[in-house]
Amino acid sequence: MVARFAAEPGGVLGDFRQRCGWDAPFGALEPEILGRDLQALAEQDCRAQAAAADFPILSVQGGADPILPAAMRGAVFAGAGHVQRLDVAGGGHVLPLSAPQLCAEAIRRFAERLA
């Protein structure tokens, strides 16, 4: 994805949206920003930082995410001790767009417990 993005950013983004099952417009494409963020996703591994975190973490994940398989979703915070996981059955990769009320409510409940 990263390698092809430099030559064909619109095509890569279109393919990604199709794989996500989300064809609604996202707004204007900003290739420099998106390219930098894609590179960071490809290179960064934050599992050690998550495992060392001494604060609560909320992980809201789509149970039917076509981009991140279940094993990868499980590994993200596997070593972290203060994680509350919410696995949304049938949810995909773009939960804040496809289920904004659910995400907002989960964050609100999480924040209330922290207060």
Short mmCIF file of C-alpha atoms in Angstrom, two decimals:
data_model
loop_
_atom_site.label_atom_id
_atom_site.label_comp_id
_atom_site.label_asym_id
_atom_site.label_seq_id
_atom_site.Cartn_x
_atom_site.Cartn_y
_atom_site.Cartn_z
CA MET A 1 0.00 0.00 0.00
CA VAL A 2 2.77 2.42 0.95
CA ALA A 3 4.88 1.65 -2.13
CA ARG A 4 1.95 2.12 -4.53
CA PHE A 5 0.64 5.21 -2.74
CA ALA A 6 3.41 7.52 -3.99
CA ALA A 7 2.53 6.81 -7.62
CA GLU A 8 -1.23 6.45 -7.31
CA PRO A 9 -2.65 7.98 -4.09
CA GLY A 10 -6.23 8.22 -5.36
CA GLY A 11 -6.27 4.61 -6.52
CA VAL A 12 -4.78 3.31 -3.27
CA LEU A 13 -7.31 5.25 -1.21
CA GLY A 14 -10.15 4.03 -3.43
CA ASP A 15 -9.01 0.42 -3.06
CA PHE A 16 -8.72 0.82 0.70
CA ARG A 17 -12.21 2.29 0.96
CA GLN A 18 -13.58 -0.59 -1.11
CA ARG A 19 -11.85 -3.18 1.12
CA CYS A 20 -13.34 -1.43 4.16
CA GLY A 21 -16.80 -1.55 2.62
CA TRP A 22 -17.11 2.20 2.97
CA ASP A 23 -17.70 4.13 -0.22
CA ALA A 24 -18.95 7.42 1.26
CA PRO A 25 -16.70 10.38 0.46
CA PHE A 26 -14.01 11.23 3.02
CA GLY A 27 -13.28 14.73 1.75
CA ALA A 28 -10.28 16.05 -0.13
CA LEU A 29 -7.26 13.78 -0.45
CA GLU A 30 -4.11 15.25 1.13
CA PRO A 31 -1.40 12.95 -0.25
CA GLU A 32 1.48 14.35 1.82
CA ILE A 33 -0.32 13.87 5.15
CA LEU A 34 -1.84 10.51 4.26
CA GLY A 35 1.45 9.24 2.82
CA ARG A 36 3.31 10.19 6.00
CA ASP A 37 0.66 8.50 8.16
CA LEU A 38 0.71 5.33 6.05
CA GLN A 39 4.48 5.16 6.41
CA ALA A 40 4.16 5.55 10.19
CA LEU A 41 1.59 2.74 10.34
CA ALA A 42 3.92 0.50 8.38
CA GLU A 43 6.97 1.23 10.55
CA GLN A 44 5.70 1.82 14.08
CA ASP A 45 5.04 -0.89 16.62
CA CYS A 46 3.59 0.51 19.84
CA ARG A 47 2.96 -2.78 21.64
CA ALA A 48 5.82 -2.19 24.10
CA GLN A 49 4.50 1.29 24.96
CA ALA A 50 0.99 -0.09 25.43
CA ALA A 51 2.31 -2.84 27.70
CA ALA A 52 4.20 -0.26 29.78
CA ALA A 53 1.24 2.12 30.06
CA ASP A 54 0.07 2.66 33.62
CA PHE A 55 -3.18 4.30 32.60
CA PRO A 56 -6.50 2.91 31.32
CA ILE A 57 -6.88 2.30 27.59
CA LEU A 58 -10.14 1.84 25.68
CA SER A 59 -9.90 -0.29 22.54
CA VAL A 60 -12.99 -0.22 20.32
CA GLN A 61 -12.63 -2.69 17.45
CA GLY A 62 -14.87 -4.01 14.72
CA GLY A 63 -15.39 -7.75 15.01
CA ALA A 64 -15.68 -8.04 11.22
CA ASP A 65 -12.81 -5.68 10.33
CA PRO A 66 -11.63 -6.69 6.84
CA ILE A 67 -8.31 -4.85 7.27
CA LEU A 68 -7.18 -6.08 10.71
CA PRO A 69 -7.66 -9.80 11.31
CA ALA A 70 -8.78 -10.97 14.77
CA ALA A 71 -5.28 -12.15 15.72
CA MET A 72 -3.80 -8.75 14.90
CA ARG A 73 -6.54 -6.92 16.79
CA GLY A 74 -5.89 -9.14 19.80
CA ALA A 75 -2.13 -8.61 19.66
CA VAL A 76 -2.29 -4.82 19.68
CA PHE A 77 -2.85 -4.53 23.44
CA ALA A 78 -2.02 -8.11 24.46
CA GLY A 79 0.62 -7.04 26.99
CA ALA A 80 -1.24 -4.04 28.38
CA GLY A 81 -2.79 -4.50 31.79
CA HIS A 82 -5.27 -1.65 31.84
CA VAL A 83 -7.21 -2.27 28.63
CA GLN A 84 -10.94 -2.31 28.28
CA ARG A 85 -11.80 -3.96 24.97
CA LEU A 86 -15.04 -3.45 23.13
CA ASP A 87 -15.36 -5.81 20.19
CA VAL A 88 -18.31 -4.66 18.08
CA ALA A 89 -19.84 -7.74 16.45
CA GLY A 90 -20.28 -7.11 12.74
CA GLY A 91 -18.38 -3.82 12.95
CA GLY A 92 -15.79 -2.99 10.33
CA HIS A 93 -12.66 -0.88 10.04
CA VAL A 94 -14.28 2.56 10.09
CA LEU A 95 -16.40 2.30 13.25
CA PRO A 96 -16.34 6.05 14.02
CA LEU A 97 -18.00 6.59 10.63
CA SER A 98 -20.26 3.55 10.48
CA ALA A 99 -21.29 3.52 14.16
CA PRO A 100 -20.60 7.01 15.54
CA GLN A 101 -23.23 6.82 18.29
CA LEU A 102 -21.85 3.51 19.55
CA CYS A 103 -18.29 4.86 19.59
CA ALA A 104 -19.30 8.09 21.31
CA GLU A 105 -21.28 6.20 23.95
CA ALA A 106 -18.40 3.81 24.62
CA ILE A 107 -15.99 6.72 25.06
CA ARG A 108 -18.47 8.57 27.30
CA ARG A 109 -18.95 5.52 29.56
CA PHE A 110 -15.19 4.94 29.69
CA ALA A 111 -14.52 8.58 30.62
CA GLU A 112 -17.21 8.51 33.33
CA ARG A 113 -15.50 5.55 34.98
CA LEU A 114 -12.21 7.48 35.01
CA ALA A 115 -13.70 10.50 36.75
#
